[in-house]
Short mmCIF file of C-alpha atoms and ligand atoms in Angstrom, two decimals:
data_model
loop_
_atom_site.label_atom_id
_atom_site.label_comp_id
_atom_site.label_asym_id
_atom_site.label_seq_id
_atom_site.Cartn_x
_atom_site.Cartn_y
_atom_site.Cartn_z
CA UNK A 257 3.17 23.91 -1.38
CA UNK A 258 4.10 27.44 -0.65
CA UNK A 259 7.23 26.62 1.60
CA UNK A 260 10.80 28.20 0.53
CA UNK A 261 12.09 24.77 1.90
CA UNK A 262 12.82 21.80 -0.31
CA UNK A 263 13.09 18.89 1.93
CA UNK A 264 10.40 16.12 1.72
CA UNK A 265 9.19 14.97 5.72
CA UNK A 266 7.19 12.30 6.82
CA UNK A 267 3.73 14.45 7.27
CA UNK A 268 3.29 12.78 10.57
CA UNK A 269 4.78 12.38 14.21
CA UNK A 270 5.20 9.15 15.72
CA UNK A 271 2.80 8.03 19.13
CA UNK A 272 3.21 4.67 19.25
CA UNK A 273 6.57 2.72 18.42
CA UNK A 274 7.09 -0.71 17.29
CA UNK A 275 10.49 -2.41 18.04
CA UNK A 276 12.23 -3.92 15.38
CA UNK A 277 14.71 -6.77 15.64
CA UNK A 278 18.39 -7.51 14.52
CA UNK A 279 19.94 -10.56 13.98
CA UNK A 280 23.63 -11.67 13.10
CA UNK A 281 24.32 -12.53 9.52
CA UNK A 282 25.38 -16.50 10.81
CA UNK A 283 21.92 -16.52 12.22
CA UNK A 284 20.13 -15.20 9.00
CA UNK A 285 21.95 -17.80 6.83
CA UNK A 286 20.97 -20.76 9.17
CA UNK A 287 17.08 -19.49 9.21
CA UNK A 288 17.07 -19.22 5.48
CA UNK A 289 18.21 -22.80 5.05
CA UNK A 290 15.47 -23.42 7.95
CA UNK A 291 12.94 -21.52 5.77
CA UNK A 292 13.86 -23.35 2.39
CA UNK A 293 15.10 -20.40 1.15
CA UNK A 294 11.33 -19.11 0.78
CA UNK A 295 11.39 -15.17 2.30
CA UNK A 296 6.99 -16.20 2.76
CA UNK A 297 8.43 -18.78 5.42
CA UNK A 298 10.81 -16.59 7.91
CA UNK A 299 9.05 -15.27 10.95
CA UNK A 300 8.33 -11.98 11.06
CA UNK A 301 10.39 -11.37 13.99
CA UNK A 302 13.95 -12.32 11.95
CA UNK A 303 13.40 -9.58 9.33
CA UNK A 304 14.87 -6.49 10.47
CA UNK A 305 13.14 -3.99 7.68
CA UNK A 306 10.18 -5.95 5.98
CA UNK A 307 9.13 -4.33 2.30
CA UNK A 308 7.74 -7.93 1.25
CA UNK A 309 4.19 -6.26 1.00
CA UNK A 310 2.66 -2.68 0.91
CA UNK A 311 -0.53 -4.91 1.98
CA UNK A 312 -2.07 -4.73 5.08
CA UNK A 313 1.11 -3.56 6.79
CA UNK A 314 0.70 0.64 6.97
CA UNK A 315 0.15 2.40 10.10
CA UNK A 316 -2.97 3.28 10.65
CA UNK A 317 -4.24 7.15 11.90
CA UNK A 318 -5.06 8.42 15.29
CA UNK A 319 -8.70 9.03 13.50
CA UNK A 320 -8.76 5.76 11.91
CA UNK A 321 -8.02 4.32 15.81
CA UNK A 322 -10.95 6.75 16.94
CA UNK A 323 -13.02 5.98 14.62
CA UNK A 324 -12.77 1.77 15.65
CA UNK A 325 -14.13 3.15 18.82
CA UNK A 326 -17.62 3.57 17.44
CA UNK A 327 -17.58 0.50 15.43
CA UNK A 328 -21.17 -0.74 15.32
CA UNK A 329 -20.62 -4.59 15.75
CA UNK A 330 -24.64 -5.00 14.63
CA UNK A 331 -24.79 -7.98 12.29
CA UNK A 332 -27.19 -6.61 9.48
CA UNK A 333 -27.31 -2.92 8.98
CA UNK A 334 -24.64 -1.43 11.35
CA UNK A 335 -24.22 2.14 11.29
CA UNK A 336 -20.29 1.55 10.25
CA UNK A 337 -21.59 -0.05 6.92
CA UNK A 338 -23.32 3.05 5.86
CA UNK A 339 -20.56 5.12 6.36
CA UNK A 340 -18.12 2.79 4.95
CA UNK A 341 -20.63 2.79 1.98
CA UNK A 342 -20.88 6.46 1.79
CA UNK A 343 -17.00 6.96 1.34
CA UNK A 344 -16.70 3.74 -1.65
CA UNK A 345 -19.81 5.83 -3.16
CA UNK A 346 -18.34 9.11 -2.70
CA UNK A 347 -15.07 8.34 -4.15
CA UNK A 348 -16.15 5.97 -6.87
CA UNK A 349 -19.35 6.95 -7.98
CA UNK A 350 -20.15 3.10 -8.32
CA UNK A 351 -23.63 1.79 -7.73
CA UNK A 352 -23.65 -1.35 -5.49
CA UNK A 353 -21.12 -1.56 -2.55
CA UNK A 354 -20.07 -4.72 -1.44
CA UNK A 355 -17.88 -5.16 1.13
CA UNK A 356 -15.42 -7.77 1.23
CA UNK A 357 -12.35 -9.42 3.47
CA UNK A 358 -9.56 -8.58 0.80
CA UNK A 359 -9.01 -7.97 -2.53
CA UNK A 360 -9.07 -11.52 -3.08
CA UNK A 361 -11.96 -11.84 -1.90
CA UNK A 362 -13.90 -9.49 -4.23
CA UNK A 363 -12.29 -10.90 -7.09
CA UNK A 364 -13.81 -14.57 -6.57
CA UNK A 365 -17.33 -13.03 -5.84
CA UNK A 366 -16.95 -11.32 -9.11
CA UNK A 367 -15.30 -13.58 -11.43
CA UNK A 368 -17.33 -16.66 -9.74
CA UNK A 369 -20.77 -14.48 -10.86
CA UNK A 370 -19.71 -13.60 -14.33
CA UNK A 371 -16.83 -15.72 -15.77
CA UNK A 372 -17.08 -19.03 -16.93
CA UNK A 373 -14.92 -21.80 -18.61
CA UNK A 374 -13.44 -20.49 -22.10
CA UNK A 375 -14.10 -16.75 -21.08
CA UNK A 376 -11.21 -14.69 -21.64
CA UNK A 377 -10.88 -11.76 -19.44
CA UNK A 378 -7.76 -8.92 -20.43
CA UNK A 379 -5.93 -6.65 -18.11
CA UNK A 380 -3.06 -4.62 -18.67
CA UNK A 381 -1.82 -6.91 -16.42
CA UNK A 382 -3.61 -9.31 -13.96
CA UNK A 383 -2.12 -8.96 -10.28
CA UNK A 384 -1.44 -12.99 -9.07
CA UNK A 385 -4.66 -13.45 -7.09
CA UNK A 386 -6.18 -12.03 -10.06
CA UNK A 387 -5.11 -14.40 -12.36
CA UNK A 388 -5.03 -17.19 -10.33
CA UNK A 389 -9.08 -16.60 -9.49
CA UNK A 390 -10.08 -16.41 -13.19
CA UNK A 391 -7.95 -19.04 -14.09
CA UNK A 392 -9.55 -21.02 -11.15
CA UNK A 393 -12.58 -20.61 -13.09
CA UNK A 394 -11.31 -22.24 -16.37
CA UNK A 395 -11.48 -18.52 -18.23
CA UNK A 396 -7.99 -17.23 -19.42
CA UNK A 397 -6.32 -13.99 -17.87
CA UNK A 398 -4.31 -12.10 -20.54
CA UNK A 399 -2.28 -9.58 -20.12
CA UNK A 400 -1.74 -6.86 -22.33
CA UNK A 401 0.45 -4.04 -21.08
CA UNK A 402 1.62 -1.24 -23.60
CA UNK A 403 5.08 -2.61 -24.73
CA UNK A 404 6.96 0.14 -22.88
CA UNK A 405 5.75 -1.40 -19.98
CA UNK A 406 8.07 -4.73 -20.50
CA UNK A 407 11.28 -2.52 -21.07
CA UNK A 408 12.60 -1.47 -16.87
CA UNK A 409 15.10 0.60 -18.25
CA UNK A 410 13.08 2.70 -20.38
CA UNK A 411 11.80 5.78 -18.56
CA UNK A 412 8.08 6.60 -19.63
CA UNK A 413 5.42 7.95 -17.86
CA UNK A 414 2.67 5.72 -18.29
CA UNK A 415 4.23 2.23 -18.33
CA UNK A 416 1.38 0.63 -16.52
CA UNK A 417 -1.07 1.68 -19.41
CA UNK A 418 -3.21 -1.06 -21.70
CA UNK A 419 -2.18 -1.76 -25.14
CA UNK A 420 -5.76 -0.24 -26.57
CA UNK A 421 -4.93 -1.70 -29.85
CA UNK A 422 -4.19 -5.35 -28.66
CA UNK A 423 -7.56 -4.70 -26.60
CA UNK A 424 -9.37 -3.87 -30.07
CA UNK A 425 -8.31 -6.85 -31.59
CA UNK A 426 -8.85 -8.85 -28.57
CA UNK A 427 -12.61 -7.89 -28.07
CA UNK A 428 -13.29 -7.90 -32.10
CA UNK A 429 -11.86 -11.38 -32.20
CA UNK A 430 -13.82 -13.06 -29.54
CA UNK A 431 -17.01 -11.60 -29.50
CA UNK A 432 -19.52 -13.45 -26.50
CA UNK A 433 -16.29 -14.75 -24.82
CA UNK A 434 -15.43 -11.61 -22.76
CA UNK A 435 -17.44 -11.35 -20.04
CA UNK A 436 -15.25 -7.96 -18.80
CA UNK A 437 -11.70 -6.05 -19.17
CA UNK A 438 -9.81 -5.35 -15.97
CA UNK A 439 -7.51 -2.43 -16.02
CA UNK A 440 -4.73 -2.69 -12.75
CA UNK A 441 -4.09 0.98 -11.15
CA UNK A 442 -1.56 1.33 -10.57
CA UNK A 443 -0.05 -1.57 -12.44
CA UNK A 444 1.00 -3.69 -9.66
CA UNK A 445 2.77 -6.90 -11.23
CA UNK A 446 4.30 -4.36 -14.14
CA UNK A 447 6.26 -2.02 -11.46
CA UNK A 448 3.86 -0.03 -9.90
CA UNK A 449 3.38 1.82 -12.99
CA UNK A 450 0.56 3.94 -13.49
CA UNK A 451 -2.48 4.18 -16.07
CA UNK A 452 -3.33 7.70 -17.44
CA UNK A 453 -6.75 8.96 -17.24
CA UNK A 454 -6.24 9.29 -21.35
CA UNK A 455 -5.43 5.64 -21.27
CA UNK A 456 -8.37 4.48 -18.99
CA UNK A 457 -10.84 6.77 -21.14
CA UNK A 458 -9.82 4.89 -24.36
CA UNK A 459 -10.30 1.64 -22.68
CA UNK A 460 -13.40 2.57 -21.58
CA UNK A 461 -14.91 3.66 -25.05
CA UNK A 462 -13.74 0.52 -26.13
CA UNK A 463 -15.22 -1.27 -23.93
CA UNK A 464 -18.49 0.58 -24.46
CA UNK A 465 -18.14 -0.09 -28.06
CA UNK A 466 -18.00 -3.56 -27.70
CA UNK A 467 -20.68 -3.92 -24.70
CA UNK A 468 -18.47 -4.95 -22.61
CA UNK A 469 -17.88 -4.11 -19.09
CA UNK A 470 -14.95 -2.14 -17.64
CA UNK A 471 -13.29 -2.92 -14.07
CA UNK A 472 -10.68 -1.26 -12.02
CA UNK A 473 -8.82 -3.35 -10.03
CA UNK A 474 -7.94 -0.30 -8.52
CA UNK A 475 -5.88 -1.06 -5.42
CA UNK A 476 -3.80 1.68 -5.55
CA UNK A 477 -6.33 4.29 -6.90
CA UNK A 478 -4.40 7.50 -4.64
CA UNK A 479 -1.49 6.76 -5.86
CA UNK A 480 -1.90 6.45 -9.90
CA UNK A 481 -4.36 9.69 -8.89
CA UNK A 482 -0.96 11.36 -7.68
CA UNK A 483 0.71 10.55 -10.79
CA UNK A 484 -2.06 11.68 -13.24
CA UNK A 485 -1.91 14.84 -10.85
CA UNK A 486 1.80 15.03 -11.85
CA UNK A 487 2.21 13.77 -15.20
CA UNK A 488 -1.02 14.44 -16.95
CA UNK A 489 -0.93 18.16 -17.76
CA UNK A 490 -4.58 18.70 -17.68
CA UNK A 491 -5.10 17.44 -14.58
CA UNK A 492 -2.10 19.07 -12.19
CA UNK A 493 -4.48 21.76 -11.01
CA UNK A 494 -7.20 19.12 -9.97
CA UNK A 495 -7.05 17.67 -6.22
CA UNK A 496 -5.89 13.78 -6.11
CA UNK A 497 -10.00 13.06 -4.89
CA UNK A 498 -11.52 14.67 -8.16
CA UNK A 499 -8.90 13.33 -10.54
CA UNK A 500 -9.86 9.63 -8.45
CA UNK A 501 -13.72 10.42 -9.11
CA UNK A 502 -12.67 10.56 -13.04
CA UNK A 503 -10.59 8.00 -12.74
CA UNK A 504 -13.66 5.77 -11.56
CA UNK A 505 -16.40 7.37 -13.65
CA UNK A 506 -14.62 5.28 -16.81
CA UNK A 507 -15.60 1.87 -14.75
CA UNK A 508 -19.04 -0.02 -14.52
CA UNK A 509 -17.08 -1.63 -11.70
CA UNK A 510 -14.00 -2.16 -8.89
CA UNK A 511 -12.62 -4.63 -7.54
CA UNK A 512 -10.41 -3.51 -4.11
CA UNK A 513 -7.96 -4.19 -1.85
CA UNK A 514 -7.98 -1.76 1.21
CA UNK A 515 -5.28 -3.21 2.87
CA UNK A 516 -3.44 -0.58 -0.03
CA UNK A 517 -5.10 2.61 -0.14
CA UNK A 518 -7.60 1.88 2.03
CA UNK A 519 -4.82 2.26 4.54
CA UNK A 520 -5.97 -0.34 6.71
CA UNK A 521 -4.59 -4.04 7.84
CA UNK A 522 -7.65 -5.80 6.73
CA UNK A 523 -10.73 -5.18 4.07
CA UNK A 524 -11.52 -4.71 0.57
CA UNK A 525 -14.60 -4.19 -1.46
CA UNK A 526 -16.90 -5.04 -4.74
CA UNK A 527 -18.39 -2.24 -5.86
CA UNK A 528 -20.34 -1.76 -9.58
CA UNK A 529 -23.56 -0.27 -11.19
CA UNK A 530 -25.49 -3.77 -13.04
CA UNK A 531 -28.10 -4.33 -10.70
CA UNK A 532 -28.65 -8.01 -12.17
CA UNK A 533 -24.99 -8.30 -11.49
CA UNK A 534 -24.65 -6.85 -8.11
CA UNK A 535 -27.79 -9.06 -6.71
CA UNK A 536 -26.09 -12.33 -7.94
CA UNK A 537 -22.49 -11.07 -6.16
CA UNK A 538 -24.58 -10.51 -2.97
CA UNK A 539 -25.57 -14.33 -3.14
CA UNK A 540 -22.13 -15.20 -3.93
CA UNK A 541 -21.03 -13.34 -0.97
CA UNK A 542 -23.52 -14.49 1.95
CA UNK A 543 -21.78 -18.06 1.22
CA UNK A 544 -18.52 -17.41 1.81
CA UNK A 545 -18.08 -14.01 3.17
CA UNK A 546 -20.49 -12.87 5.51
CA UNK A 547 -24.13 -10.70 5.32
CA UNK A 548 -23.93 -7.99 2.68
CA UNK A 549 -23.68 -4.94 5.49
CA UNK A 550 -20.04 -6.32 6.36
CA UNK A 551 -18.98 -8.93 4.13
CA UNK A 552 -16.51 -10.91 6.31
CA UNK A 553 -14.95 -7.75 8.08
CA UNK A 554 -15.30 -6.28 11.79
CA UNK A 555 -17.62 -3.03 12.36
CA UNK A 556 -14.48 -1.76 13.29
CA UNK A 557 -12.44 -1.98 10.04
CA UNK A 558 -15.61 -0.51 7.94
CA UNK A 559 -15.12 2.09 9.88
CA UNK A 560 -11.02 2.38 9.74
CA UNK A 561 -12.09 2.31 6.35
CA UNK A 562 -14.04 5.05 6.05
CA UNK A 563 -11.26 7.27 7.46
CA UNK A 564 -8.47 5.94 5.43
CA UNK A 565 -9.81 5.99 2.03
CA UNK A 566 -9.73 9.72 2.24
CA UNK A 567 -6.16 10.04 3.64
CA UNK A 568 -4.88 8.07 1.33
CA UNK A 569 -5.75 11.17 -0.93
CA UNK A 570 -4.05 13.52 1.15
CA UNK A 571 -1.42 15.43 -0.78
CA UNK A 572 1.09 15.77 1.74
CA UNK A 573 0.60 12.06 2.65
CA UNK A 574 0.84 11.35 -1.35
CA UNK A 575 4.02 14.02 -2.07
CA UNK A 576 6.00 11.99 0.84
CA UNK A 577 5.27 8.62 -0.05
CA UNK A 578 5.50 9.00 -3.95
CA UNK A 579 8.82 10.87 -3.23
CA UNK A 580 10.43 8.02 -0.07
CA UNK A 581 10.29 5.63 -3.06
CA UNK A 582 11.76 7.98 -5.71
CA UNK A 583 14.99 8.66 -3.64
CA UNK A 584 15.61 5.13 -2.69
CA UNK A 585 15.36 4.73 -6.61
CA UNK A 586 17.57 7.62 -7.08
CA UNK A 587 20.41 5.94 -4.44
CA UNK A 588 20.44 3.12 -6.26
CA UNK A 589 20.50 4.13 -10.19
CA UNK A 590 23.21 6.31 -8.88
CA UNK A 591 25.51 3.27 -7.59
CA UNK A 592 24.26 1.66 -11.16
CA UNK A 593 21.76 -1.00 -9.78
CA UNK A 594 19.31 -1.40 -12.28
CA UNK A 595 15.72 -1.22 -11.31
CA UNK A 596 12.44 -0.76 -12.81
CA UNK A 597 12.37 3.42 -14.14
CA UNK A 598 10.93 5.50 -13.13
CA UNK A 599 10.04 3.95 -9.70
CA UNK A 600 6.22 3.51 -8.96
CA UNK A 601 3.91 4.27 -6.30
CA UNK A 602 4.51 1.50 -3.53
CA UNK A 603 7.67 0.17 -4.73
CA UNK A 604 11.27 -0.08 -6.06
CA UNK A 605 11.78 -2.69 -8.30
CA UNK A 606 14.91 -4.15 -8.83
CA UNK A 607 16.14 -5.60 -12.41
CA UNK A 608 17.42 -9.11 -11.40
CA UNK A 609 18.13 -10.26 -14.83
CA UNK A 610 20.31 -7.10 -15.49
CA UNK A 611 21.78 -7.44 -12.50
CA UNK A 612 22.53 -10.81 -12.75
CA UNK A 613 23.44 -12.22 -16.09
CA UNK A 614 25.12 -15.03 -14.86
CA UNK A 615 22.11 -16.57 -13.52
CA UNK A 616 19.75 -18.26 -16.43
CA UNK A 617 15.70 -17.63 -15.63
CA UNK A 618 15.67 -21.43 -14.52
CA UNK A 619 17.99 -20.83 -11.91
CA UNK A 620 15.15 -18.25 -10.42
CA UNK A 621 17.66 -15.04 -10.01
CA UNK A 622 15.44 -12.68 -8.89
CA UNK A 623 14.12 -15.24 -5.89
CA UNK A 624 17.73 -15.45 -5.22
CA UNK A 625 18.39 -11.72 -4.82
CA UNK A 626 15.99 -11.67 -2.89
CA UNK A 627 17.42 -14.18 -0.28
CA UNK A 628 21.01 -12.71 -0.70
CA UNK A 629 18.96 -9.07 0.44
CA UNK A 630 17.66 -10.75 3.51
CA UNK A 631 21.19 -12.48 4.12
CA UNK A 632 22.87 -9.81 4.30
CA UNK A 633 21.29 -6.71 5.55
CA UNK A 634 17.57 -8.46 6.81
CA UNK A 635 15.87 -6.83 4.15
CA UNK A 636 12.77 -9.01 3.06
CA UNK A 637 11.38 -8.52 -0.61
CA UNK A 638 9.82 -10.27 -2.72
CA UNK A 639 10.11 -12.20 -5.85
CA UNK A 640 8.23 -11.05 -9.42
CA UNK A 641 9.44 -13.46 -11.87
CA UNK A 642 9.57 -17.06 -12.69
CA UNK A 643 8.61 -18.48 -9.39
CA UNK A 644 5.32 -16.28 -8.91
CA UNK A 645 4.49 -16.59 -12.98
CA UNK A 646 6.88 -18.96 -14.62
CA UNK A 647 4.03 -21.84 -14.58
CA UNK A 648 1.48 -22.18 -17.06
CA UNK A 649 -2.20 -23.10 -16.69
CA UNK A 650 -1.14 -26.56 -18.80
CA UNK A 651 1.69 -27.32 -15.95
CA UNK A 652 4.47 -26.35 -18.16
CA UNK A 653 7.34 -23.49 -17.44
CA UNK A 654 8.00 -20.91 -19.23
CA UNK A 655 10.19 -18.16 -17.97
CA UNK A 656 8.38 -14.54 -17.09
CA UNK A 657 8.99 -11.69 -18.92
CA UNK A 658 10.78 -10.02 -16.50
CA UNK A 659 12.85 -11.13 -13.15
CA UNK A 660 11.95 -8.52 -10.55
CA UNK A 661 12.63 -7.85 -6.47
CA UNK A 662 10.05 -5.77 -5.18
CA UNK A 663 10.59 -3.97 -2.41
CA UNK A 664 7.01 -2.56 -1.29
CA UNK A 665 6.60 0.51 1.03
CA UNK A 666 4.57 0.01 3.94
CA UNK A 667 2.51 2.94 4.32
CA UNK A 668 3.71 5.82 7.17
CA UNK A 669 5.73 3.18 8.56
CA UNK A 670 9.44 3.38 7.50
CA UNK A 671 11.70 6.89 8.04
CA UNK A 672 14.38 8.39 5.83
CA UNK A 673 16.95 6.59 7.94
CA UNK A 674 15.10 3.02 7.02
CA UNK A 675 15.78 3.97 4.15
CA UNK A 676 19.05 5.01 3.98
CA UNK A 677 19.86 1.95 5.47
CA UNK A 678 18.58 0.27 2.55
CA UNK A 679 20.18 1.61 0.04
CA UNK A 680 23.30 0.74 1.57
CA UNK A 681 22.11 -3.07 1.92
CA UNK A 682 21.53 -3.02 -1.63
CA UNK A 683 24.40 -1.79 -2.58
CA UNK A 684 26.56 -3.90 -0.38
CA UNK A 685 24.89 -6.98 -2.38
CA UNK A 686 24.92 -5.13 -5.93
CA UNK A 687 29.14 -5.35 -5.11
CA UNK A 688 29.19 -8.68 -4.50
CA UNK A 689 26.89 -9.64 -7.38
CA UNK A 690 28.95 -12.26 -9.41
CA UNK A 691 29.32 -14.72 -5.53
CA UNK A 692 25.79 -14.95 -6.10
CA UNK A 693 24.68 -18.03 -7.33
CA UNK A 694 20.72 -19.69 -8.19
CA UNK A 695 18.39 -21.73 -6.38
CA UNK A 696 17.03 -25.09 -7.48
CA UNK A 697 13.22 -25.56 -6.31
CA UNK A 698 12.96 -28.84 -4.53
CA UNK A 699 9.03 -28.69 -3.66
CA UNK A 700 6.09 -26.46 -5.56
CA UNK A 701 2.37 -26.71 -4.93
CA UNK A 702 0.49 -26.03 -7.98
CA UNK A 703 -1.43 -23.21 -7.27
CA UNK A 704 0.44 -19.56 -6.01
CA UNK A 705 3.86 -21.72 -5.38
CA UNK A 706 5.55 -19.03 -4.57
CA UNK A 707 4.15 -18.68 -0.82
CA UNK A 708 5.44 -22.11 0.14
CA UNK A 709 7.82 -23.12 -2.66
CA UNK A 710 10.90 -24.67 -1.03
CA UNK A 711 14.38 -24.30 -2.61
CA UNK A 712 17.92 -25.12 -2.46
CA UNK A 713 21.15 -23.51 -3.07
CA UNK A 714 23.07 -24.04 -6.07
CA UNK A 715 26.86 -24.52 -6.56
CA UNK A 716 27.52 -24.14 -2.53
CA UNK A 717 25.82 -21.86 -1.08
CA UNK A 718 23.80 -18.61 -1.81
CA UNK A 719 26.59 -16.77 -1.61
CA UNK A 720 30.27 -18.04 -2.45
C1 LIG B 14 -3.04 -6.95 -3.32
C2 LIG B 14 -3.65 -6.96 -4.65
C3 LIG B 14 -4.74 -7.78 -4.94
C4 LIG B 14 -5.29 -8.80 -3.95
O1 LIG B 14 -5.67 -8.25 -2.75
P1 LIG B 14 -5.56 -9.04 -1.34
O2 LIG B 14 -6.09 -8.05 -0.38
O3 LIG B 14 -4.12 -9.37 -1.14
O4 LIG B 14 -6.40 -10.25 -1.45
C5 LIG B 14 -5.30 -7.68 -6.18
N1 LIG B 14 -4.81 -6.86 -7.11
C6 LIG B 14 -3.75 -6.06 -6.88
C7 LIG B 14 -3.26 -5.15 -7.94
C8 LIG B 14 -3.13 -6.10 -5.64
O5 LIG B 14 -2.07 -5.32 -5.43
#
């Protein structure tokens, strides 16, 4: 930017507030007992500053608004599908477009039309739904992130890249039993780290070289674009749209969220080139999600879309979000909280089990920072640790490799101030660390527990 100034600002004004709510600490501690000590179960309207998701939650455009004005509400061939299709196909490159009601959504057409019991599908690592959706189908999800990526304190740039050589091994091994190889950008579950283009090129000759398939799960494709843009030498001159168009041209398929980078509160999308494929999806589709011109959304979100697929590529959009997260990241390495370095593109991650020694992995310390964050300051995160992952396929527990709190940036919603505010919150708790005691779970469903677990304090009270 050719400015002389040096301060970051939200590239937007504000038209339209939305209030937000306090509440008394007293009144936080008896709705977390109310709520079984499960963040997923408070009502919205108790959580003063809510980074539990960057999904669904932004703030959408005054274009994106006018363009829900011309939604085309037409059943089968509605003029908002076509342009919905021309942006996936623009940005992509990818074949077949199928639109979808979430991520989620995608990822059961896909995995429901080409996995199968024993399959083994790799990722660098699978996202929750992800996992949950191929495990659903008897296949195994394994993850193989580049070892960096397991180590929060180390500083790297790429620590959401795939281990290529554990995907060598993995594909030579068990030839006929991978039906595909994911590849998470950015690398959601590992810290919102992102994947080079180097590192997506070499899984995609791999993947040729074995005749296997390669899909993005690619969620966050603007913002591991912004990184390449910044960390990948050969790309810094290259705008974040063309370095997303390489990005994509390493994929025979994508698997999307658009409640992320799509910059909208609903939608998501299937998109890839096999024709055989792509026609069996579309059946798989029709029964659960809706005609193939707008697969379980509204005219009017194709058509938000459309808009906001393209500003999530913006470069002053992308400098100010990348950088709210950095300096929240910055406040708190400076007051020694340890998080997840560098900080990713939608989130700061906070290192429970540095944080909190005293607390085993069975005693879910992360989950309990979590509800010590919303205790005191009404901050709602959310757990990434041995509640979301610690149980196996085989109903056994075994503790994840790391205990995270996530706290994930809505998109254009939260100010410097928010922020601020934060920081402070987090450090307020980071003091009183050692009064912070575990959580025992009293009730777990067996599938995603961590959306209705309930819990109980341990050793009186959350904190002593
Ligand atoms: C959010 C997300 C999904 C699932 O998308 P939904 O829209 O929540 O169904 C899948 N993968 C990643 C990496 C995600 O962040």
């Amino acid at each position: 930017m050719d400015t002389p100034f040096k301060t970051i600002i939200e590239p937007f004004r504000i038209k339209s507030v939305e209030p937000i709510r306090f509440t008394t600490r007293a009144e936080r501690a008896a709705l977390l007992t109310a709520a079984g000590y499960n963040p997923f179960l408070l009502r919205a309207e108790h959580v003063l500053i809510d980074l539990l998701t960057d999904s669904g939650t932004g703030a959408m455009s005054k274009h994106q608004w006018a363009g829900m004005m011309r939604g085309d509400e037409s059943y089968a061939g509605a003029d908002s599908f076509y342009r919905f299709e021309a942006a996936v196909r623009d940005i992509t490159g990818l074949k077949h477009i199928l639109p979808t009601h979430q991520g989620r959504a995608a990822e059961r057409v896909l995995f429901g039309t080409v996995v199968n019991a024993g399959d083994i599908v790799p990722s660098n690592t699978h996202f929750d739904t992800t996992r949950a959706n191929i495990e659903a189908r008897g296949a195994s999800a394994l993850d193989l992130p580049v070892p960096e990526g397991r180590q929060p304190a180390l500083r790297a740039p790429f620590k959401g890249n795939m281990d290529l050589a554990a995907l060598e091994r993995c594909l030579a091994e068990n030839p006929g039993r991978v039906p595909l190889v994911m590849l998470t950008i950015t690398n959601n579950s590992g810290g919102g780290q992102p994947v080079s283009l180097a590192n997506l090129r070499g899984a995609r000759d791999l993947c040729r070289r074995f005749g296997v398939p390669l899909f993005l799960d690619c969620c966050r494709f603007a913002e591991n674009a912004w990184f390449i843009k910044q960390r990948e030498p050969e790309w810094a001159a290259v705008t974040p749209l063309e370095i997303a168009r390489a990005m994509f041209a390493c994929a025979d398929g994508a698997t999307m969220s658009a409640k992320k980078d799509g910059m909208a509160n609903i939608g998501g999308f299937l998109a890839l080139n096999d024709d055989g494929w792509a026609e069996r999806a579309k059946n798989n589709l029709i029964l659960t999600e809706g005609f193939p011109t707008y697969g379980g959304l509204a005219g009017y979100d194709l058509e938000a879309l459309a808009v906001g697929f393209y500003e999530a590529l913006d470069e002053d959009y992308l400098r100010y979000r990348i950088r709210s997260i950095e300096y929240l990241g910055e406040q708190l390495t400076a007051a020694g909280v340890p998080i997840v370095q560098p900080t990713g593109g939608h989130a700061v991650y906070i290192d429970a089990k540095a944080m909190l020694p005293h607390l085993p992995p069975g005693e879910y310390p992360a989950w309990a920072l979590s509800c010590a964050l919303y205790l005191e300051g009404g901050v709602r995160g959310v757990e990434i640790g041995s509640v979301m992952f610690g149980r196996q396929p085989d109903g056994t527990e075994k503790p994840a490799a790391m205990e995270l709190v996530r706290l994930a940036f809505p998109r254009r919603v939260y100010t410097q101030s928010h922020v601020d505010y934060l920081a402070e919150v987090i450090r307020h708790v980071h003091a009183r660390r050692e009064r912070l005691r575990g959580l025992r779970m009293v009730h777990a469903p067996a599938v995603l527990r961590h959306f209705t677990a309930r819990f109980e304090a341990l050793g009186g009270g959350l904190m002593t």
